[in-house]
PDB file of C-alpha atoms and ligand atoms in Angstrom:
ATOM      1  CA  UNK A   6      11.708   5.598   9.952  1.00  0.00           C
ATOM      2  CA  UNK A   7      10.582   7.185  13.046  1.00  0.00           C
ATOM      3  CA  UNK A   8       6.797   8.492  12.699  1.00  0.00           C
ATOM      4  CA  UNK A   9       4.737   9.932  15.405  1.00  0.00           C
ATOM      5  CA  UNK A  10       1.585   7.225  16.374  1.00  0.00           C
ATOM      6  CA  UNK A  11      -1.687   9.405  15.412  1.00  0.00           C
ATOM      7  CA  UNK A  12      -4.126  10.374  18.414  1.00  0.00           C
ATOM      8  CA  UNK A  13      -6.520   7.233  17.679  1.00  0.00           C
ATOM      9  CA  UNK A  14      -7.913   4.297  20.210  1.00  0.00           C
ATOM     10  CA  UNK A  15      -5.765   0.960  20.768  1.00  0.00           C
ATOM     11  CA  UNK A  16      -8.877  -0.792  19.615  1.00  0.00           C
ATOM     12  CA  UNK A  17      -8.630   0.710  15.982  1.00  0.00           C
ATOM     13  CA  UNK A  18      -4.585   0.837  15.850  1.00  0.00           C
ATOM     14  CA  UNK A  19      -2.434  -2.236  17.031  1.00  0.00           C
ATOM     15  CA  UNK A  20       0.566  -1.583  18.984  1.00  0.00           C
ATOM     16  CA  UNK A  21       4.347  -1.183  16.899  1.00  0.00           C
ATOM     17  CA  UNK A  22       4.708  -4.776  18.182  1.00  0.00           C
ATOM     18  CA  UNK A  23       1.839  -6.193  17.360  1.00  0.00           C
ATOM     19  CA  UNK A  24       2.050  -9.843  18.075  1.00  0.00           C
ATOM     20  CA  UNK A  25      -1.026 -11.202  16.659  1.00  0.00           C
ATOM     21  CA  UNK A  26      -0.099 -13.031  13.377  1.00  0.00           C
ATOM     22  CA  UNK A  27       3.096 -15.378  13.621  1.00  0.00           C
ATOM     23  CA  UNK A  28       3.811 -15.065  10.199  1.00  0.00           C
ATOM     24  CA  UNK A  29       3.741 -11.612  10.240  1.00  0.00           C
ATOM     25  CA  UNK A  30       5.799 -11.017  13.115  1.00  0.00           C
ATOM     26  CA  UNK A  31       8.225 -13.134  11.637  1.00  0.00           C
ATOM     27  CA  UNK A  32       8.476 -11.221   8.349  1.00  0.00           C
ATOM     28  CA  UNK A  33       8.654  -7.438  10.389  1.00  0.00           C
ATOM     29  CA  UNK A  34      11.995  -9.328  12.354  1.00  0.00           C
ATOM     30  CA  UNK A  35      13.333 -10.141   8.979  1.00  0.00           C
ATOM     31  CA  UNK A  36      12.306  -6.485   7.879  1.00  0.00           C
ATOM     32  CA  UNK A  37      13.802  -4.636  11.120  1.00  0.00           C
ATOM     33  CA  UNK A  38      16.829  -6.730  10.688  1.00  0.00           C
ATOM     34  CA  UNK A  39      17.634  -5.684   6.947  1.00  0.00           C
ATOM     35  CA  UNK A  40      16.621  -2.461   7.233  1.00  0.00           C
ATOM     36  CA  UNK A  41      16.442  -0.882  10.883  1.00  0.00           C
ATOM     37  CA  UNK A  42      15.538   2.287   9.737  1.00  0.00           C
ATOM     38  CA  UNK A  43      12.657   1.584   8.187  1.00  0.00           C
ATOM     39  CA  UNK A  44       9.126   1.663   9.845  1.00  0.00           C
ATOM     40  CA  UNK A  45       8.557  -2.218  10.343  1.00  0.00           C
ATOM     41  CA  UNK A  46       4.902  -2.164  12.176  1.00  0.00           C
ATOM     42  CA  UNK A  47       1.993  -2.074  11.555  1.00  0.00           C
ATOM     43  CA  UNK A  48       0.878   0.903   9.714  1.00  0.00           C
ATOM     44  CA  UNK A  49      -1.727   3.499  11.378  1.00  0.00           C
ATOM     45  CA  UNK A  50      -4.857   4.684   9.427  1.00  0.00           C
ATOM     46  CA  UNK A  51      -3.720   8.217   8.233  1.00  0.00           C
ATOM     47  CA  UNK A  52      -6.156  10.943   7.683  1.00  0.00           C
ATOM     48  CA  UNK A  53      -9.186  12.774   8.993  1.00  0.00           C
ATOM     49  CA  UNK A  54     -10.744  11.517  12.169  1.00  0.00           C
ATOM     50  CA  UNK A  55     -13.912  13.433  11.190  1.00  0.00           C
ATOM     51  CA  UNK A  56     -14.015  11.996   7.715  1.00  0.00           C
ATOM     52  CA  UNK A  57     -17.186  10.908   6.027  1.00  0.00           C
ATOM     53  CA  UNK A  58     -15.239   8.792   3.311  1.00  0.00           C
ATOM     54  CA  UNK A  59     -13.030   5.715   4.410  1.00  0.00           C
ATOM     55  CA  UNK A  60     -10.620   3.940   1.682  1.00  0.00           C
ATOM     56  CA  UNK A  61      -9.902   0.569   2.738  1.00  0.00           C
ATOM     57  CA  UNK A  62      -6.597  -1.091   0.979  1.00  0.00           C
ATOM     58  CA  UNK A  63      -5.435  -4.322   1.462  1.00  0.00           C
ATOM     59  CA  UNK A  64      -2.317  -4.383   3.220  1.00  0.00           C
ATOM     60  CA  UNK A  65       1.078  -2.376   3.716  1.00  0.00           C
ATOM     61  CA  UNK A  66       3.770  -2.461   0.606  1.00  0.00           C
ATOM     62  CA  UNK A  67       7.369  -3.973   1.924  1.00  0.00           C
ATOM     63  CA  UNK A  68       8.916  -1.255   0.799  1.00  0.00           C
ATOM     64  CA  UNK A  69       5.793   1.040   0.355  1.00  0.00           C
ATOM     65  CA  UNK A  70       3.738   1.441   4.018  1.00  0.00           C
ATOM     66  CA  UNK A  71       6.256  -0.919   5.417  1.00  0.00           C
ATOM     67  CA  UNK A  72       9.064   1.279   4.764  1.00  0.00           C
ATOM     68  CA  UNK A  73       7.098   4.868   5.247  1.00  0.00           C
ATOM     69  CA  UNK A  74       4.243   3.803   8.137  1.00  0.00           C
ATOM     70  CA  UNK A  75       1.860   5.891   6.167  1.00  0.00           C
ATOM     71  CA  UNK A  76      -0.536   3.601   3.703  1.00  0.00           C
ATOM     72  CA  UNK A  77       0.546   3.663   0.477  1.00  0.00           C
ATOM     73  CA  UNK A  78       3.339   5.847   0.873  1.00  0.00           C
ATOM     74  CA  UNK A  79       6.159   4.935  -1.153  1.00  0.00           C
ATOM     75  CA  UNK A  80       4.964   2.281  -3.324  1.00  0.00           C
ATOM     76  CA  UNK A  81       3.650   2.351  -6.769  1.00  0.00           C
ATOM     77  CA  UNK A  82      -0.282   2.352  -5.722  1.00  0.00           C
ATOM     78  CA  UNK A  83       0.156   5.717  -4.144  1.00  0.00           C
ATOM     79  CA  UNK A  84       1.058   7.769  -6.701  1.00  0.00           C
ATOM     80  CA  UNK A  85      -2.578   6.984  -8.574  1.00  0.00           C
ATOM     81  CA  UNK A  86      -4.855   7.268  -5.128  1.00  0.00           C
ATOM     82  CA  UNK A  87      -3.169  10.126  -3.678  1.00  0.00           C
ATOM     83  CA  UNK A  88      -3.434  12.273  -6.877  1.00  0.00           C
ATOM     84  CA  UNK A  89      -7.231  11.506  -7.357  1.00  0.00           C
ATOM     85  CA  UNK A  90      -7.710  11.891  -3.897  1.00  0.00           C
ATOM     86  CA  UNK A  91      -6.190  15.646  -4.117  1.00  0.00           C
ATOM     87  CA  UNK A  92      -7.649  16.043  -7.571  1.00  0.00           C
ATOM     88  CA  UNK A  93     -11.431  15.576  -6.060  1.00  0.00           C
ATOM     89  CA  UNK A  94     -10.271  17.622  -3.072  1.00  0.00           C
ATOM     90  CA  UNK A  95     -10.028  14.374  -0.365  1.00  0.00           C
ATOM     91  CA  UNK A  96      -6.448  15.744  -0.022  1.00  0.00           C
ATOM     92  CA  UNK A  97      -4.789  18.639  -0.290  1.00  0.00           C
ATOM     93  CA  UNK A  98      -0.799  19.067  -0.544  1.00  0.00           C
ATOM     94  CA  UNK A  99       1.656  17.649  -2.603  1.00  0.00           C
ATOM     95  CA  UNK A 100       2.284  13.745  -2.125  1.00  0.00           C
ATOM     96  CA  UNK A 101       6.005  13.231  -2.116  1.00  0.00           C
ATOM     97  CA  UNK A 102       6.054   9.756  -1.264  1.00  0.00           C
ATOM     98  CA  UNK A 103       7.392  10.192   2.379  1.00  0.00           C
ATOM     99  CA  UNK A 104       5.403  10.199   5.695  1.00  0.00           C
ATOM    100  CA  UNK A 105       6.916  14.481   6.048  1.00  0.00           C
ATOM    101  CA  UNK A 106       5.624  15.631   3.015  1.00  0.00           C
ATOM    102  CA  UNK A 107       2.856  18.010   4.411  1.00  0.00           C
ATOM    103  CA  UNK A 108      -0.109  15.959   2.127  1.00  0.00           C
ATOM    104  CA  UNK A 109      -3.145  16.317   4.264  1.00  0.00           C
ATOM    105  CA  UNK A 110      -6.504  14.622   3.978  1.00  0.00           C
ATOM    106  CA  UNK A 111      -9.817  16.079   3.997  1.00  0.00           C
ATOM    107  CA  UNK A 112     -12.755  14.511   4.883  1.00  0.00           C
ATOM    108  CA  UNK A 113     -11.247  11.233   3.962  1.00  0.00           C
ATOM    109  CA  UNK A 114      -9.433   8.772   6.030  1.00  0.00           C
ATOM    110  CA  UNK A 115      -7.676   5.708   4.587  1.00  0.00           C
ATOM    111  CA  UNK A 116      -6.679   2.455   6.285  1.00  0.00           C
ATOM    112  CA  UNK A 117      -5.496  -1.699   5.349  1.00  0.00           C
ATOM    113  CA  UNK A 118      -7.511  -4.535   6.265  1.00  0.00           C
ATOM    114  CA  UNK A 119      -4.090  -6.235   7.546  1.00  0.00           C
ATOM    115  CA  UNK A 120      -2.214  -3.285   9.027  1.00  0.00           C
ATOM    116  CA  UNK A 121       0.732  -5.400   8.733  1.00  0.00           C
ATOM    117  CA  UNK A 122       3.384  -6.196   5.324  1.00  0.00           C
ATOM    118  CA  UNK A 123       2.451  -9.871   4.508  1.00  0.00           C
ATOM    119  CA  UNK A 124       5.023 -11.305   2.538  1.00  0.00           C
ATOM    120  CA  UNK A 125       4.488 -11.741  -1.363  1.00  0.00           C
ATOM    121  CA  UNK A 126       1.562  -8.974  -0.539  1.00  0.00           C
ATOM    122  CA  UNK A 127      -0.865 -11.721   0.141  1.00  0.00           C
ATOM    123  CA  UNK A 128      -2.463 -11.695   3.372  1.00  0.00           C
ATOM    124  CA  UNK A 129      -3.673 -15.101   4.509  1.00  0.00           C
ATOM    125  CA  UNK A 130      -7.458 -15.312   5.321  1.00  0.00           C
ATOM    126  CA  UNK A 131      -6.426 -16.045   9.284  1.00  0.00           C
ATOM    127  CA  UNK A 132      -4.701 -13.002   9.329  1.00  0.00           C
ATOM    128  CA  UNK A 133      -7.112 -11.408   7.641  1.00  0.00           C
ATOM    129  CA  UNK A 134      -9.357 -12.722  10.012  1.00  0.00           C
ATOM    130  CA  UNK A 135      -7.286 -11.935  13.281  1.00  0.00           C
ATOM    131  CA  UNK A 136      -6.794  -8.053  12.145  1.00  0.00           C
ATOM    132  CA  UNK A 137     -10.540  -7.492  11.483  1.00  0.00           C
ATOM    133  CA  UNK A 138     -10.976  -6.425  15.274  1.00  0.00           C
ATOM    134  CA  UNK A 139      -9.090  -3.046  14.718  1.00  0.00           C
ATOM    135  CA  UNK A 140     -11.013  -2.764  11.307  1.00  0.00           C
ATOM    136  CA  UNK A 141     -14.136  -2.688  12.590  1.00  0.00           C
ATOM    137  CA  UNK A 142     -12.947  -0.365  15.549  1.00  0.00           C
ATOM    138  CA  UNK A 143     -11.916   1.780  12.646  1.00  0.00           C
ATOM    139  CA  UNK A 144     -14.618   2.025  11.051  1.00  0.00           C
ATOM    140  CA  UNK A 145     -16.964   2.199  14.269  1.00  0.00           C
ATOM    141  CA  UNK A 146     -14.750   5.185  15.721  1.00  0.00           C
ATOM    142  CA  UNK A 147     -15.686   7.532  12.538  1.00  0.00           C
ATOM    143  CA  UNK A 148     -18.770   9.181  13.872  1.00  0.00           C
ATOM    144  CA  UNK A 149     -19.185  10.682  10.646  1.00  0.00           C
ATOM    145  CA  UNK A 150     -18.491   8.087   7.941  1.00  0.00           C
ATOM    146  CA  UNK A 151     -20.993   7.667   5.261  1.00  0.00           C
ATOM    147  CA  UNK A 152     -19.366   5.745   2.195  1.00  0.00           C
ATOM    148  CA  UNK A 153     -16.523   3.308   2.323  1.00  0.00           C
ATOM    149  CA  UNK A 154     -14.553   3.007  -1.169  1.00  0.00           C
ATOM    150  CA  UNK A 155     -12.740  -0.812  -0.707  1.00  0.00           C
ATOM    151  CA  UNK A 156     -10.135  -1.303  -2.749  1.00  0.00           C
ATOM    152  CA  UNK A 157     -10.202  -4.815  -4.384  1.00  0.00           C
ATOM    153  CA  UNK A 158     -11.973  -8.071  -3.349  1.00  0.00           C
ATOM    154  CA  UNK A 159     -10.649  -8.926   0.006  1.00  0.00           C
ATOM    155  CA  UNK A 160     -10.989  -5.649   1.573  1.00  0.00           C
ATOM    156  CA  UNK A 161     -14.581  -5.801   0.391  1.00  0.00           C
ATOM    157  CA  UNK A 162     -14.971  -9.432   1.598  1.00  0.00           C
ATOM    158  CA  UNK A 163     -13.007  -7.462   4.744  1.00  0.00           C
ATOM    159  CA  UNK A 164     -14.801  -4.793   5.173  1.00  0.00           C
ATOM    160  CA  UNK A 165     -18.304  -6.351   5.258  1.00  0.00           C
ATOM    161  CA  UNK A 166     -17.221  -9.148   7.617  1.00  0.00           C
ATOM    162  CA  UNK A 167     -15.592  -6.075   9.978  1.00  0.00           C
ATOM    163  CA  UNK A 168     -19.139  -4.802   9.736  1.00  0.00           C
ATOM    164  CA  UNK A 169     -21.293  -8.166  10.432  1.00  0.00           C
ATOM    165  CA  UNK A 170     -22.575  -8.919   7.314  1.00  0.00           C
ATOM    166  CA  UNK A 171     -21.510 -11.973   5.503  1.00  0.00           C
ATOM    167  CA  UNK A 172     -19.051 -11.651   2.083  1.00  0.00           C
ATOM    168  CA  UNK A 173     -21.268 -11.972  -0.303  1.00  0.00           C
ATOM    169  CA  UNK A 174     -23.449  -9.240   1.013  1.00  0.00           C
ATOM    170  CA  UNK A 175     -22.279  -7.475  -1.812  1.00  0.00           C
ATOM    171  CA  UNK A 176     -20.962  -8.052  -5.099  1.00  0.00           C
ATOM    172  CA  UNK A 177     -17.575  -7.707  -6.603  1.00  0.00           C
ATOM    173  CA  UNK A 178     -16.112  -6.304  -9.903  1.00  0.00           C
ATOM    174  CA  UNK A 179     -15.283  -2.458 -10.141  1.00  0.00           C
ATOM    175  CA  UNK A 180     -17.731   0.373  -9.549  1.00  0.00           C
ATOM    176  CA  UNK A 181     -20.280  -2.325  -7.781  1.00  0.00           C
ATOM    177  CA  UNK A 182     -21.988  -0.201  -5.043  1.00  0.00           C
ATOM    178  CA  UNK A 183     -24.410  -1.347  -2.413  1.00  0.00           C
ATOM    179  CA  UNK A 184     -25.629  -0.779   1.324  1.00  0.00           C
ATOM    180  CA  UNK A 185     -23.833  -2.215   4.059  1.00  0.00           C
ATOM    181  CA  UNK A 186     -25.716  -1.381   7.066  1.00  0.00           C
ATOM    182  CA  UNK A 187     -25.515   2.374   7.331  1.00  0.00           C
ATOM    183  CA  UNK A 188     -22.843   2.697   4.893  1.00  0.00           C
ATOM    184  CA  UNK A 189     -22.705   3.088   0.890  1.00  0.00           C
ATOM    185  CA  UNK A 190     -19.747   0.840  -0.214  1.00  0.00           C
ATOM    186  CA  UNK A 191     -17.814   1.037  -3.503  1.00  0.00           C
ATOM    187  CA  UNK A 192     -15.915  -1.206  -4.409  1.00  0.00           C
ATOM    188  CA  UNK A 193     -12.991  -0.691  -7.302  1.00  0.00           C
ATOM    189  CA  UNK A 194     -10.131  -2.571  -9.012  1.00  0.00           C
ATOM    190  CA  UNK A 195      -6.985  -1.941  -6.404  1.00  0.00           C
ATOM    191  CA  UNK A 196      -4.874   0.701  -7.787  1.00  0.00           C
ATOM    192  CA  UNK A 197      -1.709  -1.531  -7.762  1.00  0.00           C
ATOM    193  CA  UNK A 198       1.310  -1.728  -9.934  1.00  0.00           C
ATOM    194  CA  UNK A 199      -0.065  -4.624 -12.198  1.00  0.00           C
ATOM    195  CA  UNK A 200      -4.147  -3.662 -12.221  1.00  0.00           C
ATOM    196  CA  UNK A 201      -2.767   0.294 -14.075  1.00  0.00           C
ATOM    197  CA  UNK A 202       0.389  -1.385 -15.802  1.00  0.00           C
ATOM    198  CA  UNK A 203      -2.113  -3.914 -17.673  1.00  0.00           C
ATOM    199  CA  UNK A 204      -4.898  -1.505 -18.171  1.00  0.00           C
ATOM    200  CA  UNK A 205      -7.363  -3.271 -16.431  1.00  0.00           C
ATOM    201  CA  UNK A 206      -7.396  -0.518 -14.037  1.00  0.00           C
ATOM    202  CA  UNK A 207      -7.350   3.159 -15.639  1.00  0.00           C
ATOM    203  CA  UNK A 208      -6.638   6.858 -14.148  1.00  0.00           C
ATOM    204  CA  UNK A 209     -10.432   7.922 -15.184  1.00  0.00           C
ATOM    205  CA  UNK A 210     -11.978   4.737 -14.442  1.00  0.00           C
ATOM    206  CA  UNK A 211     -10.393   5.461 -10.539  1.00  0.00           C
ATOM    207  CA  UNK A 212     -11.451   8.860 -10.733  1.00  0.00           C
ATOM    208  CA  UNK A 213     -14.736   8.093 -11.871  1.00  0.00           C
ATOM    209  CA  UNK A 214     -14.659   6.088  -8.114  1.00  0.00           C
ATOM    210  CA  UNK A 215     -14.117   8.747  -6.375  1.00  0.00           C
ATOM    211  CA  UNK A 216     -16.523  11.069  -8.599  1.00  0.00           C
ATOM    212  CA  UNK A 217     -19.186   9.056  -7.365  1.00  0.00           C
ATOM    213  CA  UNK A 218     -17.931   9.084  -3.670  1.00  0.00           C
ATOM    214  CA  UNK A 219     -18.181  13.137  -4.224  1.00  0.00           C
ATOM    215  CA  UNK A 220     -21.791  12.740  -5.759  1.00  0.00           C
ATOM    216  CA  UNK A 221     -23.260  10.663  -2.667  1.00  0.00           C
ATOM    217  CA  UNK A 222     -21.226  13.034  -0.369  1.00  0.00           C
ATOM    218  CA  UNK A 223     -22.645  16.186  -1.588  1.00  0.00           C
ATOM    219  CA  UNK A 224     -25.011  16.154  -4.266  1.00  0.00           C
TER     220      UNK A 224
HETATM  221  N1  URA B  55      -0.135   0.135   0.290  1.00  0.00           N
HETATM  222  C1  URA B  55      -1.070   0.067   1.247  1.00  0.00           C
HETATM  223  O1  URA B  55      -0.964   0.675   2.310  1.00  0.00           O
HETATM  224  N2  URA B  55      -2.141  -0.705   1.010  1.00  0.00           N
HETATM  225  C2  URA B  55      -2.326  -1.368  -0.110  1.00  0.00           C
HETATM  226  O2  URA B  55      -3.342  -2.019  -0.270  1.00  0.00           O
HETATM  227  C3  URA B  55      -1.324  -1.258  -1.098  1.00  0.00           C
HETATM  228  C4  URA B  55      -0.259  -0.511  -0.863  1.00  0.00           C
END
């Protein structure tokens, strides 16, 4: 699915052909083989270059990101982050679940730890490891960010290794919040498929993320 590569630096956005993670590669041939029409690379951050919130996921959907080349377009998790994001007024638009639908964010930018589809939707830590570069470019190239909402344990672990800090400089579990250099994090349960379908993760417990992110943001 063709989709137009956002004005942002090489050092925060790998190239459609990425060809750092052999694993990964080999699962975007598969991918472009089945399904040519289909985005197959690495998917770009999408959002507000001037934002003071950054949502960090975990890693593109198959047939979600993948597919789209927008994060969690098109897969289950977006539905629930797209609509709180509009609902706290981080977006604005209507999300339709495709890359054209007009949905705009405000003040918010969100991005992957592993901008490419791992297979099973498990990164391994190497890759995890080899992608931090363009996460901390990310994250360095938003003059403006103040809190960083990380979506599930390894884009926390993620995120404060992409800032210098070791893993356990902060704690796990949802709602945990702490410092991470200039940044507030919060962290909360990932809004997949099987953290809503169980209950473990619920619409107002998500909101109630992003309530807070509103709070710190303004007041
Ligand atoms: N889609 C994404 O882009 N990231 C996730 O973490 C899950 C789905």
């Amino acid at each position: 699915m063709p989709r137009p590569e956002p004005a942002m630096s090489s050092a925060a956005e790998p190239p459609r052909d990425c060809p750092l993670c052999p694993r990964l590669v080999a699962y975007r041939e598969v991918n472009r083989a089945a399904h040519p029409d289909w985005w197959n690379g690495p998917a770009p951050s999408f959002g507000d270059p001037g934002a003071r919130l950054a949502v960090v996921g975990l890693a593109p959907g198959r047939m979600g990101a993948n597919r789209t080349g927008r994060p969690f377009t098109g897969d289950f998790a977006g539905v629930l982050l797209f609509d709180t994001l509009i609902r706290l007024g981080f977006a604005r638009g209507t999300y339709e679940a495709r890359p054209d639908d007009g949905l705009e964010l405000i003040d918010c930018l969100i991005t992957n730890a592993v901008r490419c589809a791992p297979p099973g939707n498990k990164p391994e830590t190497s890759e995890e490891a080899t992608c931090r570069s363009f996460l901390t470019a990310r994250l360095d190239e938003l003059p403006n960010l103040k809190v960083i909402v990380t979506l599930g344990d390894v884009s926390r672990r993620n995120v404060l290794r992409a800032l210098g800090l070791k893993a356990s400089a902060g704690v796990g579990g949802h709602g945990s919040e702490f410092q991470a250099g200039p940044y507030t994090v919060i962290n909360s349960y990932h809004c997949s498929r099987l953290n809503t379908n169980t209950g473990r993760l619920t619409p107002q417990m998500f909101e109630d993320i992003f309530v807070r992110v509103r709070t710190l943001l303004d007041g």
